[in-house]
Amino acid sequence: WERTIKFPGWKMYLNSTQAYIANENFKKYSRKLEILKRIKKYYNDQFGYNNTSNHLYRVKVKNNKEVLKKLKNKGIVTGIHYKCLHNHPVYNYKFNKMQYHRKSQFRKSELEEQQTLSIPFHEGLNHWDIENVVKNVKKYII
């Protein structure tokens, strides 16, 4: 998960095979959304959240790196998808001999980096998978 942004901009990688696969997946999109809606509702009920995303389901834990390792040992693959942009070298303007930010100015962002964890959220999850995720993730929710 560790990576460095080298310049601001965009990232695009899509060849013709990937475009074909993406197009085929659009045919299944409505069904996928229905399944994700049910999973999201169940997670929201169990965790007391009101998440609305159809892409990631994020929870807050005390230390996401530690919880990621513990859940991995239980066979639950999670992810960390947020890193503070102001800490990336490309956005660090100290080389201009000007300091546009101090870390303490962005404490909320830094807490998000440390506490946000993405849990399994896709249409391939079965009832047992979802129950297992809830049972194990509930221990770490803050």
JSON list of C-alpha atoms in Angstrom, two decimals:
[
{"chain": "A", "resi": 1, "resn": "TRP", "atom": "CA", "xyz": [0.00, 0.00, 0.00]},
{"chain": "A", "resi": 2, "resn": "GLU", "atom": "CA", "xyz": [2.98, 2.27, 0.32]},
{"chain": "A", "resi": 3, "resn": "ARG", "atom": "CA", "xyz": [3.43, 4.42, -2.76]},
{"chain": "A", "resi": 4, "resn": "THR", "atom": "CA", "xyz": [4.63, 7.91, -3.55]},
{"chain": "A", "resi": 5, "resn": "ILE", "atom": "CA", "xyz": [2.89, 10.37, -5.82]},
{"chain": "A", "resi": 6, "resn": "LYS", "atom": "CA", "xyz": [5.51, 11.75, -8.20]},
{"chain": "A", "resi": 7, "resn": "PHE", "atom": "CA", "xyz": [3.40, 14.42, -9.88]},
{"chain": "A", "resi": 8, "resn": "PRO", "atom": "CA", "xyz": [-0.21, 15.61, -9.62]},
{"chain": "A", "resi": 9, "resn": "GLY", "atom": "CA", "xyz": [-2.49, 14.47, -12.39]},
{"chain": "A", "resi": 10, "resn": "TRP", "atom": "CA", "xyz": [-4.46, 11.38, -13.32]},
{"chain": "A", "resi": 11, "resn": "LYS", "atom": "CA", "xyz": [-3.93, 7.66, -13.66]},
{"chain": "A", "resi": 12, "resn": "MET", "atom": "CA", "xyz": [-5.43, 5.74, -16.59]},
{"chain": "A", "resi": 13, "resn": "TYR", "atom": "CA", "xyz": [-4.73, 2.23, -17.75]},
{"chain": "A", "resi": 14, "resn": "LEU", "atom": "CA", "xyz": [-7.30, 0.60, -20.01]},
{"chain": "A", "resi": 15, "resn": "ASN", "atom": "CA", "xyz": [-6.46, -1.56, -22.97]},
{"chain": "A", "resi": 16, "resn": "SER", "atom": "CA", "xyz": [-8.97, -3.10, -25.38]},
{"chain": "A", "resi": 17, "resn": "THR", "atom": "CA", "xyz": [-9.26, -6.35, -23.40]},
{"chain": "A", "resi": 18, "resn": "GLN", "atom": "CA", "xyz": [-10.04, -4.45, -20.22]},
{"chain": "A", "resi": 19, "resn": "ALA", "atom": "CA", "xyz": [-12.55, -2.31, -22.10]},
{"chain": "A", "resi": 20, "resn": "TYR", "atom": "CA", "xyz": [-14.29, -5.47, -23.33]},
{"chain": "A", "resi": 21, "resn": "ILE", "atom": "CA", "xyz": [-14.44, -6.90, -19.81]},
{"chain": "A", "resi": 22, "resn": "ALA", "atom": "CA", "xyz": [-15.77, -3.62, -18.41]},
{"chain": "A", "resi": 23, "resn": "ASN", "atom": "CA", "xyz": [-18.44, -3.53, -21.12]},
{"chain": "A", "resi": 24, "resn": "GLU", "atom": "CA", "xyz": [-19.50, -7.12, -20.33]},
{"chain": "A", "resi": 25, "resn": "ASN", "atom": "CA", "xyz": [-19.70, -6.26, -16.63]},
{"chain": "A", "resi": 26, "resn": "PHE", "atom": "CA", "xyz": [-22.17, -3.46, -17.35]},
{"chain": "A", "resi": 27, "resn": "LYS", "atom": "CA", "xyz": [-24.65, -6.19, -18.27]},
{"chain": "A", "resi": 28, "resn": "LYS", "atom": "CA", "xyz": [-24.45, -7.45, -14.66]},
{"chain": "A", "resi": 29, "resn": "TYR", "atom": "CA", "xyz": [-24.41, -4.02, -13.05]},
{"chain": "A", "resi": 30, "resn": "SER", "atom": "CA", "xyz": [-28.04, -3.85, -11.85]},
{"chain": "A", "resi": 31, "resn": "ARG", "atom": "CA", "xyz": [-27.77, -7.24, -10.14]},
{"chain": "A", "resi": 32, "resn": "LYS", "atom": "CA", "xyz": [-24.44, -6.25, -8.57]},
{"chain": "A", "resi": 33, "resn": "LEU", "atom": "CA", "xyz": [-25.97, -3.06, -7.15]},
{"chain": "A", "resi": 34, "resn": "GLU", "atom": "CA", "xyz": [-28.87, -5.00, -5.62]},
{"chain": "A", "resi": 35, "resn": "ILE", "atom": "CA", "xyz": [-26.48, -7.38, -3.85]},
{"chain": "A", "resi": 36, "resn": "LEU", "atom": "CA", "xyz": [-24.25, -4.51, -2.67]},
{"chain": "A", "resi": 37, "resn": "LYS", "atom": "CA", "xyz": [-27.32, -2.65, -1.39]},
{"chain": "A", "resi": 38, "resn": "ARG", "atom": "CA", "xyz": [-28.26, -5.63, 0.81]},
{"chain": "A", "resi": 39, "resn": "ILE", "atom": "CA", "xyz": [-24.70, -6.08, 2.11]},
{"chain": "A", "resi": 40, "resn": "LYS", "atom": "CA", "xyz": [-24.36, -2.35, 2.79]},
{"chain": "A", "resi": 41, "resn": "LYS", "atom": "CA", "xyz": [-27.65, -2.27, 4.70]},
{"chain": "A", "resi": 42, "resn": "TYR", "atom": "CA", "xyz": [-26.61, -5.24, 6.81]},
{"chain": "A", "resi": 43, "resn": "TYR", "atom": "CA", "xyz": [-23.19, -3.74, 7.54]},
{"chain": "A", "resi": 44, "resn": "ASN", "atom": "CA", "xyz": [-24.77, -0.37, 8.39]},
{"chain": "A", "resi": 45, "resn": "ASP", "atom": "CA", "xyz": [-27.24, -2.06, 10.77]},
{"chain": "A", "resi": 46, "resn": "GLN", "atom": "CA", "xyz": [-24.51, -4.12, 12.43]},
{"chain": "A", "resi": 47, "resn": "PHE", "atom": "CA", "xyz": [-21.93, -1.34, 12.76]},
{"chain": "A", "resi": 48, "resn": "GLY", "atom": "CA", "xyz": [-24.31, 1.58, 13.37]},
{"chain": "A", "resi": 49, "resn": "TYR", "atom": "CA", "xyz": [-23.04, 3.39, 10.27]},
{"chain": "A", "resi": 50, "resn": "ASN", "atom": "CA", "xyz": [-24.75, 5.15, 7.39]},
{"chain": "A", "resi": 51, "resn": "ASN", "atom": "CA", "xyz": [-22.28, 4.41, 4.60]},
{"chain": "A", "resi": 52, "resn": "THR", "atom": "CA", "xyz": [-23.64, 5.10, 1.11]},
{"chain": "A", "resi": 53, "resn": "SER", "atom": "CA", "xyz": [-20.79, 4.08, -1.21]},
{"chain": "A", "resi": 54, "resn": "ASN", "atom": "CA", "xyz": [-21.20, 1.26, -3.71]},
{"chain": "A", "resi": 55, "resn": "HIS", "atom": "CA", "xyz": [-17.45, 1.03, -4.17]},
{"chain": "A", "resi": 56, "resn": "LEU", "atom": "CA", "xyz": [-15.84, 0.59, -0.74]},
{"chain": "A", "resi": 57, "resn": "TYR", "atom": "CA", "xyz": [-17.19, -0.05, 2.73]},
{"chain": "A", "resi": 58, "resn": "ARG", "atom": "CA", "xyz": [-14.99, 1.81, 5.18]},
{"chain": "A", "resi": 59, "resn": "VAL", "atom": "CA", "xyz": [-14.94, 1.51, 8.96]},
{"chain": "A", "resi": 60, "resn": "LYS", "atom": "CA", "xyz": [-13.04, 3.38, 11.65]},
{"chain": "A", "resi": 61, "resn": "VAL", "atom": "CA", "xyz": [-10.63, 1.47, 13.86]},
{"chain": "A", "resi": 62, "resn": "LYS", "atom": "CA", "xyz": [-7.99, 2.63, 16.33]},
{"chain": "A", "resi": 63, "resn": "ASN", "atom": "CA", "xyz": [-5.00, 1.49, 14.26]},
{"chain": "A", "resi": 64, "resn": "ASN", "atom": "CA", "xyz": [-5.82, 0.33, 10.72]},
{"chain": "A", "resi": 65, "resn": "LYS", "atom": "CA", "xyz": [-2.42, -1.28, 10.03]},
{"chain": "A", "resi": 66, "resn": "GLU", "atom": "CA", "xyz": [-2.63, -3.37, 13.20]},
{"chain": "A", "resi": 67, "resn": "VAL", "atom": "CA", "xyz": [-6.26, -4.39, 12.55]},
{"chain": "A", "resi": 68, "resn": "LEU", "atom": "CA", "xyz": [-5.43, -5.21, 8.90]},
{"chain": "A", "resi": 69, "resn": "LYS", "atom": "CA", "xyz": [-2.84, -7.75, 10.12]},
{"chain": "A", "resi": 70, "resn": "LYS", "atom": "CA", "xyz": [-5.17, -9.26, 12.73]},
{"chain": "A", "resi": 71, "resn": "LEU", "atom": "CA", "xyz": [-8.01, -9.68, 10.25]},
{"chain": "A", "resi": 72, "resn": "LYS", "atom": "CA", "xyz": [-5.65, -11.13, 7.65]},
{"chain": "A", "resi": 73, "resn": "ASN", "atom": "CA", "xyz": [-4.72, -13.82, 10.18]},
{"chain": "A", "resi": 74, "resn": "LYS", "atom": "CA", "xyz": [-8.45, -14.64, 10.37]},
{"chain": "A", "resi": 75, "resn": "GLY", "atom": "CA", "xyz": [-8.63, -14.93, 6.56]},
{"chain": "A", "resi": 76, "resn": "ILE", "atom": "CA", "xyz": [-10.33, -11.55, 6.07]},
{"chain": "A", "resi": 77, "resn": "VAL", "atom": "CA", "xyz": [-8.66, -9.36, 3.45]},
{"chain": "A", "resi": 78, "resn": "THR", "atom": "CA", "xyz": [-9.02, -5.64, 4.16]},
{"chain": "A", "resi": 79, "resn": "GLY", "atom": "CA", "xyz": [-7.44, -2.55, 2.67]},
{"chain": "A", "resi": 80, "resn": "ILE", "atom": "CA", "xyz": [-6.12, 0.87, 3.48]},
{"chain": "A", "resi": 81, "resn": "HIS", "atom": "CA", "xyz": [-7.15, 3.28, 0.74]},
{"chain": "A", "resi": 82, "resn": "TYR", "atom": "CA", "xyz": [-6.40, 6.67, 2.20]},
{"chain": "A", "resi": 83, "resn": "LYS", "atom": "CA", "xyz": [-3.09, 8.42, 2.66]},
{"chain": "A", "resi": 84, "resn": "CYS", "atom": "CA", "xyz": [-2.84, 12.13, 3.46]},
{"chain": "A", "resi": 85, "resn": "LEU", "atom": "CA", "xyz": [-1.92, 14.04, 0.34]},
{"chain": "A", "resi": 86, "resn": "HIS", "atom": "CA", "xyz": [-0.22, 16.80, 2.28]},
{"chain": "A", "resi": 87, "resn": "ASN", "atom": "CA", "xyz": [2.43, 14.28, 3.41]},
{"chain": "A", "resi": 88, "resn": "HIS", "atom": "CA", "xyz": [3.35, 13.24, -0.14]},
{"chain": "A", "resi": 89, "resn": "PRO", "atom": "CA", "xyz": [6.54, 14.85, -1.43]},
{"chain": "A", "resi": 90, "resn": "VAL", "atom": "CA", "xyz": [4.81, 16.25, -4.51]},
{"chain": "A", "resi": 91, "resn": "TYR", "atom": "CA", "xyz": [2.55, 18.38, -2.30]},
{"chain": "A", "resi": 92, "resn": "ASN", "atom": "CA", "xyz": [5.26, 19.33, 0.16]},
{"chain": "A", "resi": 93, "resn": "TYR", "atom": "CA", "xyz": [6.27, 22.87, -0.75]},
{"chain": "A", "resi": 94, "resn": "LYS", "atom": "CA", "xyz": [9.23, 23.19, 1.63]},
{"chain": "A", "resi": 95, "resn": "PHE", "atom": "CA", "xyz": [11.61, 23.17, -1.35]},
{"chain": "A", "resi": 96, "resn": "ASN", "atom": "CA", "xyz": [10.23, 26.64, -2.17]},
{"chain": "A", "resi": 97, "resn": "LYS", "atom": "CA", "xyz": [11.44, 27.82, 1.25]},
{"chain": "A", "resi": 98, "resn": "MET", "atom": "CA", "xyz": [7.80, 28.44, 2.05]},
{"chain": "A", "resi": 99, "resn": "GLN", "atom": "CA", "xyz": [5.80, 26.34, 4.42]},
{"chain": "A", "resi": 100, "resn": "TYR", "atom": "CA", "xyz": [2.17, 26.13, 3.37]},
{"chain": "A", "resi": 101, "resn": "HIS", "atom": "CA", "xyz": [1.14, 23.71, 6.08]},
{"chain": "A", "resi": 102, "resn": "ARG", "atom": "CA", "xyz": [2.03, 22.34, 9.44]},
{"chain": "A", "resi": 103, "resn": "LYS", "atom": "CA", "xyz": [1.01, 18.79, 10.25]},
{"chain": "A", "resi": 104, "resn": "SER", "atom": "CA", "xyz": [-1.15, 19.96, 13.13]},
{"chain": "A", "resi": 105, "resn": "GLN", "atom": "CA", "xyz": [-3.34, 21.88, 10.67]},
{"chain": "A", "resi": 106, "resn": "PHE", "atom": "CA", "xyz": [-4.51, 18.63, 9.08]},
{"chain": "A", "resi": 107, "resn": "ARG", "atom": "CA", "xyz": [-5.08, 16.43, 12.12]},
{"chain": "A", "resi": 108, "resn": "LYS", "atom": "CA", "xyz": [-8.47, 15.17, 10.85]},
{"chain": "A", "resi": 109, "resn": "SER", "atom": "CA", "xyz": [-6.87, 14.01, 7.62]},
{"chain": "A", "resi": 110, "resn": "GLU", "atom": "CA", "xyz": [-4.04, 12.32, 9.51]},
{"chain": "A", "resi": 111, "resn": "LEU", "atom": "CA", "xyz": [-6.55, 10.51, 11.75]},
{"chain": "A", "resi": 112, "resn": "GLU", "atom": "CA", "xyz": [-8.41, 9.27, 8.65]},
{"chain": "A", "resi": 113, "resn": "GLU", "atom": "CA", "xyz": [-5.12, 7.85, 7.35]},
{"chain": "A", "resi": 114, "resn": "GLN", "atom": "CA", "xyz": [-4.56, 5.96, 10.60]},
{"chain": "A", "resi": 115, "resn": "GLN", "atom": "CA", "xyz": [-8.13, 4.87, 11.34]},
{"chain": "A", "resi": 116, "resn": "THR", "atom": "CA", "xyz": [-9.91, 4.17, 8.03]},
{"chain": "A", "resi": 117, "resn": "LEU", "atom": "CA", "xyz": [-10.06, 0.54, 6.96]},
{"chain": "A", "resi": 118, "resn": "SER", "atom": "CA", "xyz": [-11.91, -0.93, 3.96]},
{"chain": "A", "resi": 119, "resn": "ILE", "atom": "CA", "xyz": [-13.58, -4.26, 4.65]},
{"chain": "A", "resi": 120, "resn": "PRO", "atom": "CA", "xyz": [-14.73, -6.90, 2.13]},
{"chain": "A", "resi": 121, "resn": "PHE", "atom": "CA", "xyz": [-17.55, -5.47, 0.03]},
{"chain": "A", "resi": 122, "resn": "HIS", "atom": "CA", "xyz": [-18.38, -7.14, -3.27]},
{"chain": "A", "resi": 123, "resn": "GLU", "atom": "CA", "xyz": [-21.12, -9.19, -4.88]},
{"chain": "A", "resi": 124, "resn": "GLY", "atom": "CA", "xyz": [-19.22, -12.46, -4.41]},
{"chain": "A", "resi": 125, "resn": "LEU", "atom": "CA", "xyz": [-19.65, -12.48, -0.62]},
{"chain": "A", "resi": 126, "resn": "ASN", "atom": "CA", "xyz": [-21.92, -15.20, 0.71]},
{"chain": "A", "resi": 127, "resn": "HIS", "atom": "CA", "xyz": [-23.88, -15.17, 3.98]},
{"chain": "A", "resi": 128, "resn": "TRP", "atom": "CA", "xyz": [-21.08, -16.90, 5.92]},
{"chain": "A", "resi": 129, "resn": "ASP", "atom": "CA", "xyz": [-18.47, -14.44, 4.62]},
{"chain": "A", "resi": 130, "resn": "ILE", "atom": "CA", "xyz": [-20.56, -11.45, 5.66]},
{"chain": "A", "resi": 131, "resn": "GLU", "atom": "CA", "xyz": [-21.27, -12.86, 9.13]},
{"chain": "A", "resi": 132, "resn": "ASN", "atom": "CA", "xyz": [-17.58, -13.66, 9.59]},
{"chain": "A", "resi": 133, "resn": "VAL", "atom": "CA", "xyz": [-16.58, -10.12, 8.60]},
{"chain": "A", "resi": 134, "resn": "VAL", "atom": "CA", "xyz": [-19.12, -8.56, 10.96]},
{"chain": "A", "resi": 135, "resn": "LYS", "atom": "CA", "xyz": [-18.17, -10.80, 13.89]},
{"chain": "A", "resi": 136, "resn": "ASN", "atom": "CA", "xyz": [-14.46, -10.07, 13.53]},
{"chain": "A", "resi": 137, "resn": "VAL", "atom": "CA", "xyz": [-14.60, -6.39, 12.54]},
{"chain": "A", "resi": 138, "resn": "LYS", "atom": "CA", "xyz": [-17.01, -5.43, 15.36]},
{"chain": "A", "resi": 139, "resn": "LYS", "atom": "CA", "xyz": [-14.19, -6.06, 17.86]},
{"chain": "A", "resi": 140, "resn": "TYR", "atom": "CA", "xyz": [-12.19, -3.16, 16.46]},
{"chain": "A", "resi": 141, "resn": "ILE", "atom": "CA", "xyz": [-14.78, -0.52, 15.52]},
{"chain": "A", "resi": 142, "resn": "ILE", "atom": "CA", "xyz": [-14.34, 2.80, 17.33]}
]
